[in-house]
Amino acid sequence: MYGIATRLFRNTNHVRQILHNFQRSGHYLCKKLTFSKYGNPLDVVSLEEEEIKDDLQSNEVIVKMVASPIHPSDINYIEGKYAITVDSFPSLIGNEGLAEVVSTGSHVKNMQPGDYVIPFYNQSGTWRSHARLKETQLIKIRQDVPLMEGATMAVNPCTAYRLLLDFENLDPGDVIIQNAANSAVGQAVIQICKRRKITSVNIVRDRANLPELVEYLTRLGADIVLTEQQLRTTKIFKSGQVQWPRLALNAVCGASATELMRHIEDGTSLVTYGAMSRQPITVAPGKLIFRGITLHGFWLTDWNQMNIEAHARWEMLDQIQSMCVNGRLVAPRHTCVLIDNYREALRKASDPDGKCDRKQILVFDTSLVTKD
Ligand code: NDP
């Protein structure tokens, strides 16, 4: 009831205060997903309950999570195959999500009950219904950012934003090429390109429902969508129909990365930010020696740490929020699954062939559950 009422009346301070007082009974029952050893998520993740007391330190805040996505990096973290390892078991899970402030300590000045916030520190453990955090571990976001956009804006759209800004100077009319174009990052790349008038060439894996996917990505703003097989033989660049891309974004590696390198302009960059195929990248020496292609890696976690107080970080978050508010950046295609049914969401998100189709988002209120 609390969640539905706050969604319906999220901008009404009076209703917020009533709900706030109603919940200030002193305790919150937190449902949380944890794991106690590395392994297959379906074997090692379990749902626990914990009582959170409302006896806050002056700088603390209690938040109620609204929605938390499941990312490939979360799966890798649970498997023990990620760059960040667990400090101590049992460990919380989840690195992104949207939360609503429900209670604040006496010295918390910038947040009040009803505000929407995102936890903004590594492995914040967002797969839980409630959390008691320091004010400094949270970023307040605009109240008019739609819920699922807010829950998914801090990782993938920020990655897309940086990939398109930090490696090549792209002007309107320039072309980029990306694989895993239907991933959450890929969908954000498409939408940011559209806004910046950059042409996007989008590579996806072949599938039974390809026309439906092409139509969806085109509606998002994709200029060209090709399968990996079509890219191998396409003449669109050689014929001059489309300019050679000036930036390639690689989330797959293996043969897919090799194909991207075959289709970019000399002297430009391939940026690797993911390795969904779990294959290495093979580079023909001529690409480096004669064609002057530069290979880069990108990790948002590193970028955030190095830019914690930087203007560039706030500017990025402002721009992404504005895009979400004006409908130019929509959440990736997703299914919202109640935390109690987490196994269903984990099964899809940890498919061994990566065939998930939609971002799985854990929600904590039945009113937000959706069907595929
Ligand atoms: P999603 O879960 O939204 O999508 C996964 C994508 O990977 C789909 O396009 C899927 O294609 C594709 N895929 C899965 N397995 C394979 C495979 N074996 N070969 C080719 N394609 C495959 O992913 P996200 O957008 O959340 O993340 C995408 C990648 O970006 C991940 O590797 C993630 O770790 C990385 N990432 C990196 C960041 C960084 O800072 N470096 C930040 C954010 C994400 P299909 O539909 O055909 O199955």
Tab-separated table of N, CA and C in Angstrom, residues 63-147:
chain	number	residue	atom	x	y	z
A	63	VAL	N	16.237	3.549	3.642
A	63	VAL	CA	15.575	3.607	2.338
A	63	VAL	C	14.822	2.312	2.093
A	64	LYS	N	13.767	2.464	1.297
A	64	LYS	CA	12.992	1.307	0.838
A	64	LYS	C	13.301	1.173	-0.645
A	65	MET	N	13.863	0.026	-1.040
A	65	MET	CA	14.193	-0.144	-2.457
A	65	MET	C	12.903	-0.248	-3.269
A	66	VAL	N	12.941	0.346	-4.431
A	66	VAL	CA	11.811	0.267	-5.359
A	66	VAL	C	12.100	-0.797	-6.424
A	67	ALA	N	13.285	-0.738	-7.019
A	67	ALA	CA	13.624	-1.662	-8.107
A	67	ALA	C	15.138	-1.758	-8.241
A	68	SER	N	15.615	-2.980	-8.524
A	68	SER	CA	17.067	-3.212	-8.657
A	68	SER	C	17.320	-4.179	-9.806
A	69	PRO	N	18.045	-3.748	-10.824
A	69	PRO	CA	18.298	-4.645	-11.955
A	69	PRO	C	19.321	-5.728	-11.633
A	70	ILE	N	19.268	-6.799	-12.413
A	70	ILE	CA	20.291	-7.847	-12.346
A	70	ILE	C	21.192	-7.667	-13.556
A	71	HIS	N	22.460	-7.421	-13.316
A	71	HIS	CA	23.407	-7.183	-14.402
A	71	HIS	C	24.322	-8.398	-14.596
A	72	PRO	N	24.917	-8.527	-15.806
A	72	PRO	CA	25.893	-9.606	-15.993
A	72	PRO	C	27.006	-9.563	-14.936
A	73	SER	N	27.410	-8.362	-14.522
A	73	SER	CA	28.490	-8.272	-13.520
A	73	SER	C	28.036	-8.826	-12.165
A	74	ASP	N	26.736	-8.725	-11.853
A	74	ASP	CA	26.241	-9.314	-10.596
A	74	ASP	C	26.384	-10.840	-10.654
A	75	ILE	N	26.050	-11.400	-11.825
A	75	ILE	CA	26.170	-12.858	-11.988
A	75	ILE	C	27.649	-13.255	-11.837
A	76	ASN	N	28.527	-12.487	-12.513
A	76	ASN	CA	29.970	-12.785	-12.407
A	76	ASN	C	30.454	-12.651	-10.958
A	77	TYR	N	29.925	-11.676	-10.237
A	77	TYR	CA	30.313	-11.448	-8.833
A	77	TYR	C	29.945	-12.672	-7.975
A	78	ILE	N	28.738	-13.187	-8.212
A	78	ILE	CA	28.277	-14.355	-7.442
A	78	ILE	C	29.112	-15.590	-7.810
A	79	GLU	N	29.491	-15.672	-9.084
A	79	GLU	CA	30.303	-16.816	-9.536
A	79	GLU	C	31.759	-16.710	-9.063
A	80	GLY	N	32.144	-15.530	-8.551
A	80	GLY	CA	33.556	-15.315	-8.173
A	80	GLY	C	34.424	-15.038	-9.383
A	81	LYS	N	33.805	-14.499	-10.466
A	81	LYS	CA	34.558	-14.272	-11.700
A	81	LYS	C	34.592	-12.788	-12.061
A	82	TYR	N	34.395	-11.925	-11.090
A	82	TYR	CA	34.379	-10.487	-11.385
A	82	TYR	C	35.653	-9.827	-10.842
A	83	ALA	N	35.906	-8.614	-11.305
A	83	ALA	CA	37.115	-7.899	-10.881
A	83	ALA	C	37.045	-7.511	-9.403
A	84	ILE	N	35.827	-7.407	-8.879
A	84	ILE	CA	35.658	-7.113	-7.450
A	84	ILE	C	35.257	-8.418	-6.763
A	85	THR	N	35.930	-8.715	-5.657
A	85	THR	CA	35.606	-9.964	-4.957
A	85	THR	C	34.913	-9.633	-3.626
A	86	VAL	N	34.344	-10.651	-3.026
A	86	VAL	CA	33.573	-10.458	-1.790
A	86	VAL	C	34.517	-10.180	-0.625
A	87	ASP	N	34.180	-9.171	0.198
A	87	ASP	CA	34.986	-8.876	1.397
A	87	ASP	C	34.816	-9.976	2.427
A	88	SER	N	33.559	-10.285	2.737
A	88	SER	CA	33.312	-11.370	3.693
A	88	SER	C	31.926	-11.959	3.427
A	89	PHE	N	31.831	-13.278	3.625
A	89	PHE	CA	30.543	-13.976	3.453
A	89	PHE	C	29.814	-14.029	4.786
A	90	PRO	N	28.480	-14.073	4.805
A	90	PRO	CA	27.580	-13.933	3.662
A	90	PRO	C	27.618	-12.514	3.117
A	91	SER	N	27.406	-12.405	1.810
A	91	SER	CA	27.525	-11.111	1.165
A	91	SER	C	26.193	-10.682	0.567
A	92	LEU	N	25.933	-9.382	0.664
A	92	LEU	CA	24.801	-8.809	-0.066
A	92	LEU	C	25.135	-8.816	-1.547
A	93	ILE	N	24.144	-8.584	-2.387
A	93	ILE	CA	24.356	-8.557	-3.839
A	93	ILE	C	23.593	-7.363	-4.418
A	94	GLY	N	24.022	-6.935	-5.589
A	94	GLY	CA	23.306	-5.866	-6.300
A	94	GLY	C	24.074	-4.577	-6.243
A	95	ASN	N	24.202	-3.959	-7.416
A	95	ASN	CA	25.093	-2.807	-7.522
A	95	ASN	C	24.360	-1.572	-8.002
A	96	GLU	N	23.055	-1.697	-8.199
A	96	GLU	CA	22.313	-0.545	-8.721
A	96	GLU	C	20.861	-0.660	-8.300
A	97	GLY	N	20.178	0.477	-8.187
A	97	GLY	CA	18.746	0.437	-7.906
A	97	GLY	C	18.214	1.799	-7.536
A	98	LEU	N	16.900	1.881	-7.534
A	98	LEU	CA	16.225	3.111	-7.111
A	98	LEU	C	15.594	2.841	-5.753
A	99	ALA	N	15.731	3.809	-4.855
A	99	ALA	CA	15.164	3.646	-3.516
A	99	ALA	C	14.412	4.908	-3.127
A	100	GLU	N	13.538	4.734	-2.150
A	100	GLU	CA	12.794	5.873	-1.625
A	100	GLU	C	13.189	6.059	-0.165
A	101	VAL	N	13.479	7.287	0.207
A	101	VAL	CA	13.846	7.568	1.597
A	101	VAL	C	12.603	7.402	2.465
A	102	VAL	N	12.757	6.631	3.570
A	102	VAL	CA	11.606	6.506	4.481
A	102	VAL	C	11.882	7.090	5.859
A	103	SER	N	13.150	7.261	6.205
A	103	SER	CA	13.440	7.834	7.510
A	103	SER	C	14.826	8.480	7.473
A	104	THR	N	14.999	9.579	8.181
A	104	THR	CA	16.296	10.283	8.133
A	104	THR	C	16.789	10.600	9.538
A	105	GLY	N	18.116	10.554	9.722
A	105	GLY	CA	18.728	10.947	10.988
A	105	GLY	C	18.656	12.461	11.178
A	106	SER	N	18.960	12.897	12.404
A	106	SER	CA	18.720	14.304	12.751
A	106	SER	C	19.588	15.287	11.966
A	107	HIS	N	20.778	14.863	11.494
A	107	HIS	CA	21.653	15.799	10.774
A	107	HIS	C	21.580	15.666	9.257
A	108	VAL	N	20.661	14.841	8.798
A	108	VAL	CA	20.537	14.682	7.334
A	108	VAL	C	19.801	15.904	6.794
A	109	LYS	N	20.509	16.657	5.941
A	109	LYS	CA	19.948	17.938	5.497
A	109	LYS	C	19.383	17.892	4.080
A	110	ASN	N	19.952	17.007	3.264
A	110	ASN	CA	19.613	17.077	1.832
A	110	ASN	C	18.584	16.060	1.377
A	111	MET	N	18.067	15.278	2.319
A	111	MET	CA	17.084	14.263	1.934
A	111	MET	C	15.943	14.258	2.918
A	112	GLN	N	14.758	13.942	2.418
A	112	GLN	CA	13.614	13.801	3.321
A	112	GLN	C	12.769	12.618	2.862
A	113	PRO	N	11.925	12.093	3.754
A	113	PRO	CA	11.093	10.968	3.360
A	113	PRO	C	10.317	11.277	2.081
A	114	GLY	N	10.295	10.287	1.216
A	114	GLY	CA	9.612	10.463	-0.074
A	114	GLY	C	10.569	10.767	-1.205
A	115	ASP	N	11.785	11.245	-0.875
A	115	ASP	CA	12.765	11.521	-1.935
A	115	ASP	C	13.212	10.227	-2.595
A	116	TYR	N	13.513	10.314	-3.881
A	116	TYR	CA	14.081	9.177	-4.600
A	116	TYR	C	15.595	9.313	-4.651
A	117	VAL	N	16.265	8.209	-4.353
A	117	VAL	CA	17.732	8.215	-4.279
A	117	VAL	C	18.273	6.961	-4.964
A	118	ILE	N	19.555	7.060	-5.347
A	118	ILE	CA	20.229	5.846	-5.831
A	118	ILE	C	21.485	5.627	-4.979
A	119	PRO	N	21.691	4.397	-4.498
A	119	PRO	CA	22.934	4.101	-3.780
A	119	PRO	C	24.091	4.244	-4.759
A	120	PHE	N	25.135	4.928	-4.377
A	120	PHE	CA	26.210	5.211	-5.328
A	120	PHE	C	27.564	4.845	-4.740
A	121	TYR	N	27.733	3.582	-4.419
A	121	TYR	CA	29.045	3.086	-4.027
A	121	TYR	C	29.102	1.611	-4.431
A	122	ASN	N	30.320	1.097	-4.533
A	122	ASN	CA	30.485	-0.259	-5.079
A	122	ASN	C	29.798	-1.315	-4.247
A	123	GLN	N	29.158	-2.246	-4.937
A	123	GLN	CA	28.513	-3.383	-4.279
A	123	GLN	C	27.665	-2.920	-3.090
A	124	SER	N	26.751	-2.005	-3.372
A	124	SER	CA	25.919	-1.446	-2.302
A	124	SER	C	24.864	-2.440	-1.814
A	125	GLY	N	24.692	-3.549	-2.508
A	125	GLY	CA	23.754	-4.564	-2.032
A	125	GLY	C	22.311	-4.128	-2.227
A	126	THR	N	21.949	-3.855	-3.464
A	126	THR	CA	20.620	-3.290	-3.736
A	126	THR	C	19.522	-4.347	-3.845
A	127	TRP	N	19.893	-5.626	-3.793
A	127	TRP	CA	18.854	-6.655	-3.890
A	127	TRP	C	18.282	-6.905	-2.484
A	128	ARG	N	17.750	-5.872	-1.898
A	128	ARG	CA	17.123	-5.987	-0.569
A	128	ARG	C	16.037	-4.919	-0.485
A	129	SER	N	15.023	-5.205	0.311
A	129	SER	CA	13.872	-4.305	0.335
A	129	SER	C	14.155	-3.023	1.100
A	130	HIS	N	15.006	-3.078	2.105
A	130	HIS	CA	15.307	-1.888	2.910
A	130	HIS	C	16.803	-1.854	3.196
A	131	ALA	N	17.320	-0.664	3.406
A	131	ALA	CA	18.729	-0.546	3.783
A	131	ALA	C	18.911	0.670	4.676
A	132	ARG	N	19.845	0.520	5.579
A	132	ARG	CA	20.198	1.627	6.462
A	132	ARG	C	21.571	2.099	6.005
A	133	LEU	N	21.637	3.308	5.445
A	133	LEU	CA	22.868	3.769	4.803
A	133	LEU	C	23.215	5.169	5.273
A	134	LYS	N	24.462	5.553	5.013
A	134	LYS	CA	24.844	6.940	5.306
A	134	LYS	C	24.324	7.829	4.183
A	135	GLU	N	23.999	9.057	4.533
A	135	GLU	CA	23.505	10.002	3.526
A	135	GLU	C	24.503	10.116	2.372
A	136	THR	N	25.807	10.065	2.719
A	136	THR	CA	26.838	10.247	1.691
A	136	THR	C	26.937	9.052	0.731
A	137	GLN	N	26.275	7.951	1.062
A	137	GLN	CA	26.306	6.787	0.158
A	137	GLN	C	25.187	6.848	-0.879
A	138	LEU	N	24.402	7.919	-0.804
A	138	LEU	CA	23.237	8.034	-1.683
A	138	LEU	C	23.295	9.304	-2.513
A	139	ILE	N	22.722	9.239	-3.701
A	139	ILE	CA	22.561	10.444	-4.518
A	139	ILE	C	21.072	10.658	-4.716
A	140	LYS	N	20.646	11.874	-4.401
A	140	LYS	CA	19.227	12.194	-4.610
A	140	LYS	C	18.996	12.453	-6.087
A	141	ILE	N	17.934	11.886	-6.635
A	141	ILE	CA	17.660	12.158	-8.052
A	141	ILE	C	16.351	12.927	-8.188
A	142	ARG	N	16.113	13.422	-9.388
A	142	ARG	CA	14.909	14.207	-9.636
A	142	ARG	C	13.672	13.349	-9.398
A	143	GLN	N	12.659	13.962	-8.787
A	143	GLN	CA	11.428	13.230	-8.481
A	143	GLN	C	10.660	12.848	-9.737
A	144	ASP	N	10.936	13.569	-10.855
A	144	ASP	CA	10.152	13.284	-12.061
A	144	ASP	C	10.812	12.264	-12.987
A	145	VAL	N	11.935	11.664	-12.536
A	145	VAL	CA	12.513	10.563	-13.326
A	145	VAL	C	11.608	9.338	-13.144
A	146	PRO	N	11.109	8.738	-14.229
A	146	PRO	CA	10.252	7.549	-14.062
A	146	PRO	C	10.989	6.437	-13.304
A	147	LEU	N	10.221	5.596	-12.612
A	147	LEU	CA	10.827	4.640	-11.674
A	147	LEU	C	11.855	3.713	-12.333
